[in-house]
PDB file of C-alpha atoms in Angstrom:
ATOM      1  CA  MET A   1      18.443   9.038   3.552  1.00 78.00           C
ATOM      2  CA  GLU A   2      21.139   6.575   4.585  1.00 83.00           C
ATOM      3  CA  ASN A   3      20.329   2.915   3.900  1.00 88.00           C
ATOM      4  CA  TYR A   4      21.101   1.832   7.453  1.00 89.00           C
ATOM      5  CA  LEU A   5      18.474   4.256   8.799  1.00 91.00           C
ATOM      6  CA  VAL A   6      15.881   2.789   6.428  1.00 94.00           C
ATOM      7  CA  LEU A   7      16.847  -0.722   7.547  1.00 94.00           C
ATOM      8  CA  ILE A   8      16.431   0.249  11.204  1.00 95.00           C
ATOM      9  CA  ALA A   9      13.008   1.727  10.421  1.00 96.00           C
ATOM     10  CA  VAL A  10      12.000  -1.565   8.764  1.00 97.00           C
ATOM     11  CA  ILE A  11      13.203  -3.558  11.777  1.00 96.00           C
ATOM     12  CA  ILE A  12      11.220  -1.294  14.122  1.00 95.00           C
ATOM     13  CA  ASP A  13       8.078  -1.817  12.050  1.00 95.00           C
ATOM     14  CA  LEU A  14       8.615  -5.593  12.010  1.00 95.00           C
ATOM     15  CA  LEU A  15       9.089  -5.685  15.780  1.00 93.00           C
ATOM     16  CA  VAL A  16       6.482  -3.229  17.070  1.00 89.00           C
ATOM     17  CA  GLY A  17       4.337  -2.115  14.144  1.00 85.00           C
ATOM     18  CA  ASP A  18       2.168   0.845  15.107  1.00 79.00           C
ATOM     19  CA  PRO A  19       1.911   0.940  18.930  1.00 75.00           C
ATOM     20  CA  ASN A  20      -1.256   2.607  20.215  1.00 71.00           C
ATOM     21  CA  ILE A  21       0.655   4.560  22.860  1.00 69.00           C
ATOM     22  CA  LEU A  22       2.220   6.805  20.196  1.00 70.00           C
ATOM     23  CA  PRO A  23       0.341   9.244  17.922  1.00 76.00           C
ATOM     24  CA  HIS A  24       0.323   8.030  14.322  1.00 84.00           C
ATOM     25  CA  PRO A  25       1.014  10.656  11.646  1.00 91.00           C
ATOM     26  CA  VAL A  26      -1.532   9.126   9.254  1.00 91.00           C
ATOM     27  CA  VAL A  27      -4.294   9.578  11.849  1.00 91.00           C
ATOM     28  CA  ILE A  28      -3.306  13.240  12.192  1.00 94.00           C
ATOM     29  CA  ILE A  29      -3.244  13.629   8.401  1.00 96.00           C
ATOM     30  CA  GLY A  30      -6.699  12.047   8.174  1.00 94.00           C
ATOM     31  CA  LYS A  31      -8.139  14.460  10.722  1.00 95.00           C
ATOM     32  CA  GLY A  32      -6.613  17.357   8.806  1.00 96.00           C
ATOM     33  CA  ILE A  33      -8.223  16.140   5.578  1.00 96.00           C
ATOM     34  CA  ASN A  34     -11.653  15.931   7.233  1.00 96.00           C
ATOM     35  CA  TRP A  35     -11.322  19.430   8.686  1.00 96.00           C
ATOM     36  CA  LEU A  36     -10.174  20.980   5.400  1.00 97.00           C
ATOM     37  CA  GLU A  37     -12.859  19.186   3.397  1.00 96.00           C
ATOM     38  CA  LEU A  38     -15.605  20.650   5.580  1.00 96.00           C
ATOM     39  CA  GLY A  39     -14.175  24.142   5.171  1.00 96.00           C
ATOM     40  CA  LEU A  40     -13.599  23.923   1.423  1.00 96.00           C
ATOM     41  CA  ARG A  41     -17.088  22.588   0.727  1.00 95.00           C
ATOM     42  CA  LYS A  42     -18.514  25.717   2.374  1.00 94.00           C
ATOM     43  CA  ILE A  43     -16.598  27.879  -0.097  1.00 95.00           C
ATOM     44  CA  PHE A  44     -16.681  25.904  -3.358  1.00 95.00           C
ATOM     45  CA  SER A  45     -19.559  24.244  -5.200  1.00 93.00           C
ATOM     46  CA  GLY A  46     -20.378  22.990  -8.658  1.00 93.00           C
ATOM     47  CA  LYS A  47     -18.318  20.632 -10.784  1.00 93.00           C
ATOM     48  CA  PHE A  48     -15.459  23.037 -11.544  1.00 95.00           C
ATOM     49  CA  GLY A  49     -15.471  24.577  -8.072  1.00 96.00           C
ATOM     50  CA  LEU A  50     -15.195  21.187  -6.372  1.00 95.00           C
ATOM     51  CA  LYS A  51     -12.272  20.242  -8.629  1.00 95.00           C
ATOM     52  CA  ILE A  52     -10.494  23.458  -7.599  1.00 96.00           C
ATOM     53  CA  ALA A  53     -11.274  22.652  -3.955  1.00 96.00           C
ATOM     54  CA  GLY A  54      -9.798  19.196  -4.421  1.00 96.00           C
ATOM     55  CA  VAL A  55      -6.601  20.655  -5.872  1.00 97.00           C
ATOM     56  CA  ILE A  56      -6.308  23.064  -2.927  1.00 97.00           C
ATOM     57  CA  LEU A  57      -6.927  20.223  -0.460  1.00 97.00           C
ATOM     58  CA  SER A  58      -4.254  18.031  -2.036  1.00 97.00           C
ATOM     59  CA  VAL A  59      -1.627  20.775  -2.250  1.00 97.00           C
ATOM     60  CA  VAL A  60      -2.219  21.948   1.321  1.00 98.00           C
ATOM     61  CA  VAL A  61      -2.263  18.469   2.874  1.00 98.00           C
ATOM     62  CA  ILE A  62       0.760  17.111   0.976  1.00 98.00           C
ATOM     63  CA  GLY A  63       2.781  20.323   1.257  1.00 98.00           C
ATOM     64  CA  SER A  64       2.066  20.887   4.946  1.00 97.00           C
ATOM     65  CA  THR A  65       2.853  17.249   5.772  1.00 97.00           C
ATOM     66  CA  TYR A  66       6.267  17.579   4.162  1.00 98.00           C
ATOM     67  CA  LEU A  67       7.058  20.995   5.632  1.00 98.00           C
ATOM     68  CA  ILE A  68       5.884  20.218   9.168  1.00 97.00           C
ATOM     69  CA  SER A  69       7.790  16.926   9.319  1.00 97.00           C
ATOM     70  CA  GLN A  70      10.891  18.672   7.950  1.00 97.00           C
ATOM     71  CA  LEU A  71      10.533  21.394  10.587  1.00 97.00           C
ATOM     72  CA  ILE A  72      10.149  18.814  13.359  1.00 96.00           C
ATOM     73  CA  LEU A  73      13.353  17.104  12.267  1.00 96.00           C
ATOM     74  CA  GLU A  74      15.253  20.380  12.068  1.00 96.00           C
ATOM     75  CA  ILE A  75      14.167  21.244  15.615  1.00 96.00           C
ATOM     76  CA  PHE A  76      15.230  17.884  17.043  1.00 96.00           C
ATOM     77  CA  PHE A  77      18.484  17.765  15.076  1.00 95.00           C
ATOM     78  CA  GLY A  78      19.226  21.288  16.273  1.00 95.00           C
ATOM     79  CA  PHE A  79      18.678  20.217  19.860  1.00 94.00           C
ATOM     80  CA  ASN A  80      20.623  16.935  19.658  1.00 95.00           C
ATOM     81  CA  TYR A  81      21.907  15.053  16.618  1.00 94.00           C
ATOM     82  CA  HIS A  82      21.214  11.577  18.013  1.00 93.00           C
ATOM     83  CA  LEU A  83      17.713  12.561  19.125  1.00 94.00           C
ATOM     84  CA  GLY A  84      17.108  13.870  15.616  1.00 94.00           C
ATOM     85  CA  LEU A  85      18.159  10.492  14.180  1.00 94.00           C
ATOM     86  CA  ILE A  86      15.768   8.671  16.495  1.00 94.00           C
ATOM     87  CA  ILE A  87      12.833  10.906  15.502  1.00 94.00           C
ATOM     88  CA  ASN A  88      13.790  10.558  11.830  1.00 94.00           C
ATOM     89  CA  ILE A  89      13.802   6.758  12.056  1.00 95.00           C
ATOM     90  CA  TRP A  90      10.547   6.664  14.016  1.00 94.00           C
ATOM     91  CA  LEU A  91       8.755   8.926  11.537  1.00 95.00           C
ATOM     92  CA  LEU A  92       9.904   6.750   8.641  1.00 96.00           C
ATOM     93  CA  SER A  93       8.825   3.575  10.463  1.00 95.00           C
ATOM     94  CA  THR A  94       5.278   4.969  10.744  1.00 95.00           C
ATOM     95  CA  THR A  95       5.018   5.051   6.947  1.00 96.00           C
ATOM     96  CA  ILE A  96       5.830   1.329   6.600  1.00 96.00           C
ATOM     97  CA  ALA A  97       3.152  -1.322   7.091  1.00 95.00           C
ATOM     98  CA  ILE A  98       4.951  -4.678   6.882  1.00 97.00           C
ATOM     99  CA  LYS A  99       3.863  -5.977  10.290  1.00 96.00           C
ATOM    100  CA  GLY A 100       0.287  -4.776   9.902  1.00 95.00           C
ATOM    101  CA  LEU A 101      -0.087  -6.114   6.355  1.00 96.00           C
ATOM    102  CA  ILE A 102       1.442  -9.498   7.098  1.00 97.00           C
ATOM    103  CA  GLY A 103      -0.526  -9.728  10.338  1.00 96.00           C
ATOM    104  CA  ALA A 104      -3.813  -9.160   8.516  1.00 96.00           C
ATOM    105  CA  GLY A 105      -2.969 -11.868   5.985  1.00 97.00           C
ATOM    106  CA  ARG A 106      -1.895 -14.356   8.635  1.00 97.00           C
ATOM    107  CA  GLU A 107      -5.034 -13.730  10.667  1.00 98.00           C
ATOM    108  CA  ILE A 108      -7.235 -14.676   7.722  1.00 98.00           C
ATOM    109  CA  TYR A 109      -5.014 -17.679   6.949  1.00 98.00           C
ATOM    110  CA  ASN A 110      -5.288 -18.930  10.547  1.00 97.00           C
ATOM    111  CA  GLN A 111      -9.055 -18.454  10.551  1.00 98.00           C
ATOM    112  CA  LEU A 112      -9.457 -20.405   7.307  1.00 97.00           C
ATOM    113  CA  THR A 113      -7.247 -23.258   8.494  1.00 97.00           C
ATOM    114  CA  THR A 114      -9.299 -23.552  11.703  1.00 96.00           C
ATOM    115  CA  ASP A 115     -12.682 -23.498   9.924  1.00 94.00           C
ATOM    116  CA  GLN A 116     -13.614 -20.007  11.101  1.00 97.00           C
ATOM    117  CA  LEU A 117     -15.135 -19.029   7.762  1.00 96.00           C
ATOM    118  CA  LYS A 118     -17.492 -16.422   9.213  1.00 96.00           C
ATOM    119  CA  GLN A 119     -14.673 -14.713  11.093  1.00 97.00           C
ATOM    120  CA  ALA A 120     -12.401 -14.852   8.011  1.00 97.00           C
ATOM    121  CA  ARG A 121     -15.088 -13.030   6.023  1.00 97.00           C
ATOM    122  CA  LYS A 122     -15.254 -10.372   8.719  1.00 97.00           C
ATOM    123  CA  SER A 123     -11.457  -9.997   8.859  1.00 97.00           C
ATOM    124  CA  LEU A 124     -11.245  -9.635   5.080  1.00 97.00           C
ATOM    125  CA  GLY A 125     -13.968  -6.988   5.257  1.00 96.00           C
ATOM    126  CA  TRP A 126     -11.661  -4.854   7.400  1.00 95.00           C
ATOM    127  CA  ILE A 127      -9.000  -4.643   4.679  1.00 94.00           C
ATOM    128  CA  VAL A 128     -11.014  -4.565   1.430  1.00 93.00           C
ATOM    129  CA  GLY A 129     -13.881  -2.416   0.178  1.00 89.00           C
ATOM    130  CA  ARG A 130     -15.930  -5.226  -1.351  1.00 93.00           C
ATOM    131  CA  ASP A 131     -18.817  -7.110   0.288  1.00 95.00           C
ATOM    132  CA  THR A 132     -17.498 -10.185   2.101  1.00 96.00           C
ATOM    133  CA  ASP A 133     -20.500 -11.508   4.056  1.00 94.00           C
ATOM    134  CA  SER A 134     -21.249 -14.405   1.706  1.00 93.00           C
ATOM    135  CA  LEU A 135     -17.829 -15.213   0.232  1.00 96.00           C
ATOM    136  CA  GLU A 136     -16.693 -18.824   0.069  1.00 96.00           C
ATOM    137  CA  GLU A 137     -13.155 -19.874   0.988  1.00 97.00           C
ATOM    138  CA  GLY A 138     -11.700 -19.525  -2.512  1.00 96.00           C
ATOM    139  CA  GLU A 139     -13.002 -15.965  -2.882  1.00 97.00           C
ATOM    140  CA  ILE A 140     -11.648 -15.063   0.560  1.00 97.00           C
ATOM    141  CA  VAL A 141      -8.243 -16.350  -0.532  1.00 98.00           C
ATOM    142  CA  ARG A 142      -8.481 -14.304  -3.737  1.00 98.00           C
ATOM    143  CA  GLY A 143      -9.460 -11.132  -1.900  1.00 97.00           C
ATOM    144  CA  THR A 144      -6.679 -11.593   0.639  1.00 98.00           C
ATOM    145  CA  ILE A 145      -4.009 -12.162  -2.004  1.00 98.00           C
ATOM    146  CA  GLU A 146      -5.191  -9.191  -4.078  1.00 98.00           C
ATOM    147  CA  THR A 147      -5.016  -6.765  -1.158  1.00 97.00           C
ATOM    148  CA  LEU A 148      -1.684  -8.172   0.075  1.00 98.00           C
ATOM    149  CA  ALA A 149      -0.178  -7.745  -3.391  1.00 97.00           C
ATOM    150  CA  GLU A 150      -1.506  -4.219  -3.961  1.00 96.00           C
ATOM    151  CA  ASN A 151      -0.554  -3.016  -0.485  1.00 97.00           C
ATOM    152  CA  THR A 152       2.983  -4.331  -0.827  1.00 98.00           C
ATOM    153  CA  SER A 153       3.443  -1.387  -3.156  1.00 97.00           C
ATOM    154  CA  ASP A 154       1.388   1.185  -1.222  1.00 95.00           C
ATOM    155  CA  GLY A 155       2.408   0.138   2.268  1.00 96.00           C
ATOM    156  CA  ILE A 156       5.993  -1.059   1.896  1.00 97.00           C
ATOM    157  CA  ILE A 157       7.920  -0.388  -1.305  1.00 98.00           C
ATOM    158  CA  ALA A 158       6.544   3.093  -2.072  1.00 98.00           C
ATOM    159  CA  PRO A 159       7.297   4.618   1.371  1.00 97.00           C
ATOM    160  CA  LEU A 160      10.735   2.971   1.378  1.00 97.00           C
ATOM    161  CA  PHE A 161      11.365   4.282  -2.135  1.00 97.00           C
ATOM    162  CA  PHE A 162      10.450   7.858  -1.216  1.00 97.00           C
ATOM    163  CA  GLY A 163      12.196   7.552   2.144  1.00 96.00           C
ATOM    164  CA  LEU A 164      15.465   6.692   0.446  1.00 95.00           C
ATOM    165  CA  ILE A 165      15.095   9.660  -1.905  1.00 94.00           C
ATOM    166  CA  GLY A 166      13.962  12.322   0.547  1.00 94.00           C
ATOM    167  CA  GLY A 167      13.981  10.861   4.039  1.00 93.00           C
ATOM    168  CA  ALA A 168      11.035  10.715   6.423  1.00 96.00           C
ATOM    169  CA  PRO A 169       9.455  14.004   5.176  1.00 97.00           C
ATOM    170  CA  LEU A 170       9.082  12.725   1.612  1.00 97.00           C
ATOM    171  CA  ALA A 171       7.857   9.315   2.820  1.00 97.00           C
ATOM    172  CA  LEU A 172       5.260  11.084   4.977  1.00 97.00           C
ATOM    173  CA  ALA A 173       4.258  13.274   2.037  1.00 98.00           C
ATOM    174  CA  TYR A 174       3.655  10.054   0.100  1.00 98.00           C
ATOM    175  CA  LYS A 175       1.497   8.744   2.945  1.00 97.00           C
ATOM    176  CA  ALA A 176      -0.470  11.997   2.738  1.00 97.00           C
ATOM    177  CA  VAL A 177      -1.046  11.285  -0.968  1.00 97.00           C
ATOM    178  CA  ASN A 178      -2.101   7.731  -0.127  1.00 95.00           C
ATOM    179  CA  THR A 179      -4.428   8.886   2.666  1.00 96.00           C
ATOM    180  CA  LEU A 180      -6.055  11.500   0.426  1.00 96.00           C
ATOM    181  CA  ASP A 181      -6.692   8.823  -2.184  1.00 95.00           C
ATOM    182  CA  SER A 182      -8.289   6.479   0.347  1.00 92.00           C
ATOM    183  CA  MET A 183     -10.500   9.203   1.841  1.00 94.00           C
ATOM    184  CA  VAL A 184     -11.699  11.404  -1.031  1.00 94.00           C
ATOM    185  CA  ALA A 185     -10.927   9.642  -4.324  1.00 89.00           C
ATOM    186  CA  TYR A 186     -14.122   7.607  -4.584  1.00 82.00           C
ATOM    187  CA  GLN A 187     -15.902   7.247  -7.911  1.00 77.00           C
ATOM    188  CA  ASN A 188     -19.258   8.397  -6.598  1.00 82.00           C
ATOM    189  CA  GLU A 189     -21.385  11.535  -6.810  1.00 84.00           C
ATOM    190  CA  LYS A 190     -19.931  13.079  -3.660  1.00 89.00           C
ATOM    191  CA  TYR A 191     -16.258  12.695  -4.554  1.00 92.00           C
ATOM    192  CA  GLN A 192     -15.910  12.278  -8.315  1.00 91.00           C
ATOM    193  CA  ASP A 193     -15.015  15.979  -8.677  1.00 93.00           C
ATOM    194  CA  PHE A 194     -13.704  16.811  -5.207  1.00 95.00           C
ATOM    195  CA  GLY A 195     -11.416  13.748  -5.206  1.00 94.00           C
ATOM    196  CA  TRP A 196     -10.251  14.069  -8.812  1.00 95.00           C
ATOM    197  CA  ALA A 197      -6.908  15.725  -7.966  1.00 96.00           C
ATOM    198  CA  ALA A 198      -6.165  13.281  -5.129  1.00 96.00           C
ATOM    199  CA  ALA A 199      -6.737  10.308  -7.436  1.00 95.00           C
ATOM    200  CA  LYS A 200      -4.501  11.717 -10.183  1.00 96.00           C
ATOM    201  CA  ILE A 201      -1.683  12.572  -7.753  1.00 97.00           C
ATOM    202  CA  ASP A 202      -1.883   9.094  -6.223  1.00 97.00           C
ATOM    203  CA  ASP A 203      -1.667   7.512  -9.667  1.00 96.00           C
ATOM    204  CA  LEU A 204       1.415   9.584 -10.444  1.00 97.00           C
ATOM    205  CA  ALA A 205       3.100   8.933  -7.086  1.00 97.00           C
ATOM    206  CA  ASN A 206       2.674   5.166  -7.448  1.00 97.00           C
ATOM    207  CA  LEU A 207       3.782   4.973 -11.067  1.00 97.00           C
ATOM    208  CA  ILE A 208       7.347   3.843 -10.307  1.00 98.00           C
ATOM    209  CA  PRO A 209       6.807   2.003  -6.980  1.00 98.00           C
ATOM    210  CA  ALA A 210       4.039  -0.232  -8.365  1.00 98.00           C
ATOM    211  CA  ARG A 211       6.118  -1.330 -11.336  1.00 98.00           C
ATOM    212  CA  LEU A 212       9.136  -1.770  -9.105  1.00 98.00           C
ATOM    213  CA  THR A 213       7.060  -3.929  -6.756  1.00 98.00           C
ATOM    214  CA  GLY A 214       5.905  -6.096  -9.632  1.00 98.00           C
ATOM    215  CA  GLY A 215       9.479  -6.581 -10.826  1.00 98.00           C
ATOM    216  CA  LEU A 216      10.659  -7.409  -7.316  1.00 98.00           C
ATOM    217  CA  PHE A 217       7.947 -10.071  -7.046  1.00 98.00           C
ATOM    218  CA  VAL A 218       9.349 -11.668 -10.192  1.00 98.00           C
ATOM    219  CA  ILE A 219      12.835 -11.777  -8.653  1.00 98.00           C
ATOM    220  CA  ALA A 220      11.405 -13.054  -5.360  1.00 98.00           C
ATOM    221  CA  ALA A 221       9.674 -15.848  -7.274  1.00 98.00           C
ATOM    222  CA  VAL A 222      13.080 -16.989  -8.538  1.00 98.00           C
ATOM    223  CA  PHE A 223      14.416 -17.380  -4.985  1.00 97.00           C
ATOM    224  CA  LEU A 224      11.259 -19.141  -3.787  1.00 98.00           C
ATOM    225  CA  ASN A 225      11.143 -21.507  -6.761  1.00 97.00           C
ATOM    226  CA  LYS A 226       7.833 -20.097  -7.975  1.00 98.00           C
ATOM    227  CA  GLU A 227       6.792 -19.451 -11.574  1.00 97.00           C
ATOM    228  CA  TRP A 228       8.870 -16.330 -12.207  1.00 98.00           C
ATOM    229  CA  LYS A 229       8.626 -16.580 -15.999  1.00 97.00           C
ATOM    230  CA  LEU A 230       4.848 -16.762 -15.783  1.00 98.00           C
ATOM    231  CA  ALA A 231       4.895 -13.850 -13.312  1.00 98.00           C
ATOM    232  CA  LEU A 232       6.784 -11.714 -15.835  1.00 98.00           C
ATOM    233  CA  GLU A 233       4.560 -12.861 -18.685  1.00 98.00           C
ATOM    234  CA  THR A 234       1.415 -12.036 -16.692  1.00 98.00           C
ATOM    235  CA  ILE A 235       2.684  -8.539 -15.918  1.00 98.00           C
ATOM    236  CA  MET A 236       3.354  -7.909 -19.600  1.00 98.00           C
ATOM    237  CA  LYS A 237       0.018  -9.355 -20.705  1.00 97.00           C
ATOM    238  CA  ASP A 238      -2.479  -8.470 -17.990  1.00 97.00           C
ATOM    239  CA  ALA A 239      -1.229  -5.684 -15.668  1.00 97.00           C
ATOM    240  CA  LYS A 240      -2.780  -2.874 -17.687  1.00 96.00           C
ATOM    241  CA  LYS A 241      -6.187  -4.578 -17.660  1.00 96.00           C
ATOM    242  CA  HIS A 242      -6.625  -3.576 -14.023  1.00 95.00           C
ATOM    243  CA  PRO A 243      -8.856  -0.505 -13.512  1.00 92.00           C
ATOM    244  CA  SER A 244      -6.015   1.084 -11.554  1.00 93.00           C
ATOM    245  CA  PRO A 245      -3.028   2.163 -13.664  1.00 95.00           C
ATOM    246  CA  ASN A 246      -0.710   0.802 -10.958  1.00 97.00           C
ATOM    247  CA  ALA A 247      -2.278  -1.959  -8.849  1.00 96.00           C
ATOM    248  CA  GLY A 248      -2.260  -4.414 -11.738  1.00 97.00           C
ATOM    249  CA  PHE A 249       1.522  -4.762 -11.690  1.00 98.00           C
ATOM    250  CA  PRO A 250       1.998  -6.356  -8.242  1.00 98.00           C
ATOM    251  CA  GLU A 251      -1.268  -8.291  -8.566  1.00 98.00           C
ATOM    252  CA  ALA A 252      -0.363  -9.693 -11.976  1.00 98.00           C
ATOM    253  CA  ALA A 253       3.085 -10.688 -10.706  1.00 98.00           C
ATOM    254  CA  ILE A 254       1.590 -12.626  -7.788  1.00 98.00           C
ATOM    255  CA  ALA A 255      -1.032 -14.230 -10.032  1.00 98.00           C
ATOM    256  CA  GLY A 256       1.654 -15.510 -12.377  1.00 98.00           C
ATOM    257  CA  ALA A 257       4.039 -16.625  -9.640  1.00 98.00           C
ATOM    258  CA  LEU A 258       1.311 -18.684  -7.949  1.00 98.00           C
ATOM    259  CA  GLN A 259      -0.360 -19.834 -11.204  1.00 98.00           C
ATOM    260  CA  ILE A 260      -3.728 -18.425 -10.143  1.00 98.00           C
ATOM    261  CA  ARG A 261      -6.222 -16.029 -11.706  1.00 98.00           C
ATOM    262  CA  LEU A 262      -7.055 -12.841  -9.824  1.00 97.00           C
ATOM    263  CA  GLY A 263      -9.830 -10.403 -10.619  1.00 96.00           C
ATOM    264  CA  GLY A 264     -13.380 -11.308 -11.544  1.00 94.00           C
ATOM    265  CA  VAL A 265     -16.710 -10.407  -9.952  1.00 94.00           C
ATOM    266  CA  ASN A 266     -16.918  -8.407  -6.728  1.00 94.00           C
ATOM    267  CA  TYR A 267     -19.897  -6.794  -5.004  1.00 93.00           C
ATOM    268  CA  TYR A 268     -19.803  -3.323  -3.474  1.00 90.00           C
ATOM    269  CA  GLN A 269     -22.798  -2.468  -1.276  1.00 86.00           C
ATOM    270  CA  GLY A 270     -24.774  -5.064  -3.207  1.00 90.00           C
ATOM    271  CA  GLN A 271     -23.771  -3.733  -6.628  1.00 89.00           C
ATOM    272  CA  ARG A 272     -22.087  -6.196  -8.989  1.00 92.00           C
ATOM    273  CA  SER A 273     -18.712  -5.146 -10.407  1.00 90.00           C
ATOM    274  CA  LYS A 274     -16.710  -7.156 -12.947  1.00 92.00           C
ATOM    275  CA  ARG A 275     -12.934  -6.681 -12.973  1.00 91.00           C
ATOM    276  CA  ALA A 276     -10.661  -8.000 -15.731  1.00 93.00           C
ATOM    277  CA  TYR A 277      -8.888 -11.255 -14.988  1.00 97.00           C
ATOM    278  CA  LEU A 278      -5.168 -11.250 -14.220  1.00 97.00           C
ATOM    279  CA  GLY A 279      -3.290 -14.485 -14.825  1.00 97.00           C
ATOM    280  CA  GLN A 280      -4.278 -18.040 -15.710  1.00 95.00           C
ATOM    281  CA  ALA A 281      -6.143 -20.397 -13.384  1.00 95.00           C
ATOM    282  CA  LYS A 282      -3.676 -23.256 -13.657  1.00 96.00           C
ATOM    283  CA  VAL A 283      -4.419 -24.215 -10.047  1.00 97.00           C
ATOM    284  CA  ASP A 284      -7.445 -23.629  -7.836  1.00 96.00           C
ATOM    285  CA  PHE A 285      -7.381 -21.206  -4.923  1.00 97.00           C
ATOM    286  CA  ALA A 286      -5.977 -22.757  -1.770  1.00 97.00           C
ATOM    287  CA  THR A 287      -5.426 -21.321   1.701  1.00 97.00           C
ATOM    288  CA  GLU A 288      -1.688 -22.054   1.530  1.00 98.00           C
ATOM    289  CA  GLN A 289      -1.367 -19.497  -1.262  1.00 98.00           C
ATOM    290  CA  ILE A 290      -1.820 -16.759   1.365  1.00 98.00           C
ATOM    291  CA  GLN A 291       1.329 -18.052   3.081  1.00 98.00           C
ATOM    292  CA  ASP A 292       3.127 -18.157  -0.276  1.00 98.00           C
ATOM    293  CA  THR A 293       2.148 -14.526  -0.871  1.00 98.00           C
ATOM    294  CA  ILE A 294       3.490 -13.522   2.555  1.00 98.00           C
ATOM    295  CA  LYS A 295       6.814 -15.223   1.780  1.00 98.00           C
ATOM    296  CA  LEU A 296       6.973 -13.352  -1.523  1.00 98.00           C
ATOM    297  CA  ILE A 297       6.338 -10.069   0.320  1.00 98.00           C
ATOM    298  CA  TYR A 298       9.201 -10.707   2.731  1.00 98.00           C
ATOM    299  CA  TRP A 299      11.548 -11.548  -0.130  1.00 98.00           C
ATOM    300  CA  ASN A 300      10.305  -8.550  -2.123  1.00 98.00           C
ATOM    301  CA  THR A 301      11.165  -6.215   0.759  1.00 98.00           C
ATOM    302  CA  GLY A 302      14.531  -7.847   1.406  1.00 97.00           C
ATOM    303  CA  ILE A 303      15.547  -7.665  -2.245  1.00 98.00           C
ATOM    304  CA  PHE A 304      14.561  -3.987  -2.358  1.00 97.00           C
ATOM    305  CA  LEU A 305      16.712  -3.188   0.687  1.00 97.00           C
ATOM    306  CA  ALA A 306      19.671  -5.187  -0.633  1.00 96.00           C
ATOM    307  CA  GLY A 307      19.341  -3.660  -4.092  1.00 96.00           C
ATOM    308  CA  SER A 308      19.143  -0.114  -2.761  1.00 94.00           C
ATOM    309  CA  TYR A 309      22.261  -0.713  -0.669  1.00 92.00           C
ATOM    310  CA  LEU A 310      24.212  -2.038  -3.657  1.00 93.00           C
ATOM    311  CA  LEU A 311      23.013   0.888  -5.766  1.00 91.00           C
ATOM    312  CA  SER A 312      24.209   3.349  -3.122  1.00 87.00           C
ATOM    313  CA  LEU A 313      27.660   1.752  -3.232  1.00 88.00           C
ATOM    314  CA  VAL A 314      27.787   2.097  -7.019  1.00 90.00           C
ATOM    315  CA  LEU A 315      26.703   5.752  -6.916  1.00 83.00           C
ATOM    316  CA  ARG A 316      29.246   6.802  -4.290  1.00 78.00           C
TER     317      ARG A 316
END
């Protein structure tokens, strides 16, 4: 996909985000997953059977997302080239979550700076899976930074990466992978077998984008006069300690750049969970670090777009 089309898609996301008046592909994908899950569970049972069902679900959802979006583009391009471009750009913009991600972070920042601790806990609860009802300010800051860092890869760099390679259809296929992971890849009795394939595919799909995101955070730290050397050192030392094979890379980069320590104890439905620490606690958590993370995200995205443009010039 041409770089200028990707840039336009990014600008659209920054300006309007996901307007409610338009149908969002991810919502449609989610409904398809629910419908297929109900059907497959009527056919398959047992540990092995549910794993087979999960493979079928993943292949059907990812494959149909790609093929249907490709067909839609072919229809519109066949009708009118410029209309096809518009639909192409819009579809790609729906896979990007810069405005939504930054907006969520800023909302929590504004609530903390205006002493709305209860509301900040509630807002954080909308974007993380952990219990937030009793978190103090420092833990709210930690949770916000962790989810901002991780979702920079999932919600920005990964869809842009796949969009540049294969246009809107491949970016949407990635979002299908991401949606499957968020809906059926839980480590619990209901989904540990059925969601096995979705989790493995998501790990594979994010292998390059997550590491790319971490590296881009290091470069962004240089421009923002943050601790880029410590960011790189923390990636090398701590990234693989994260329970996810990918999320540790952007989180470790942010931890190093801001001289903070991410990870630690979280509670999920009252159950205590200890996650390995990423980084060194050279400074305490402070609300302003959310703003620093947002600045790093903007620079991360800008560097990716500039780098991809330069690379396209070299490869021509």
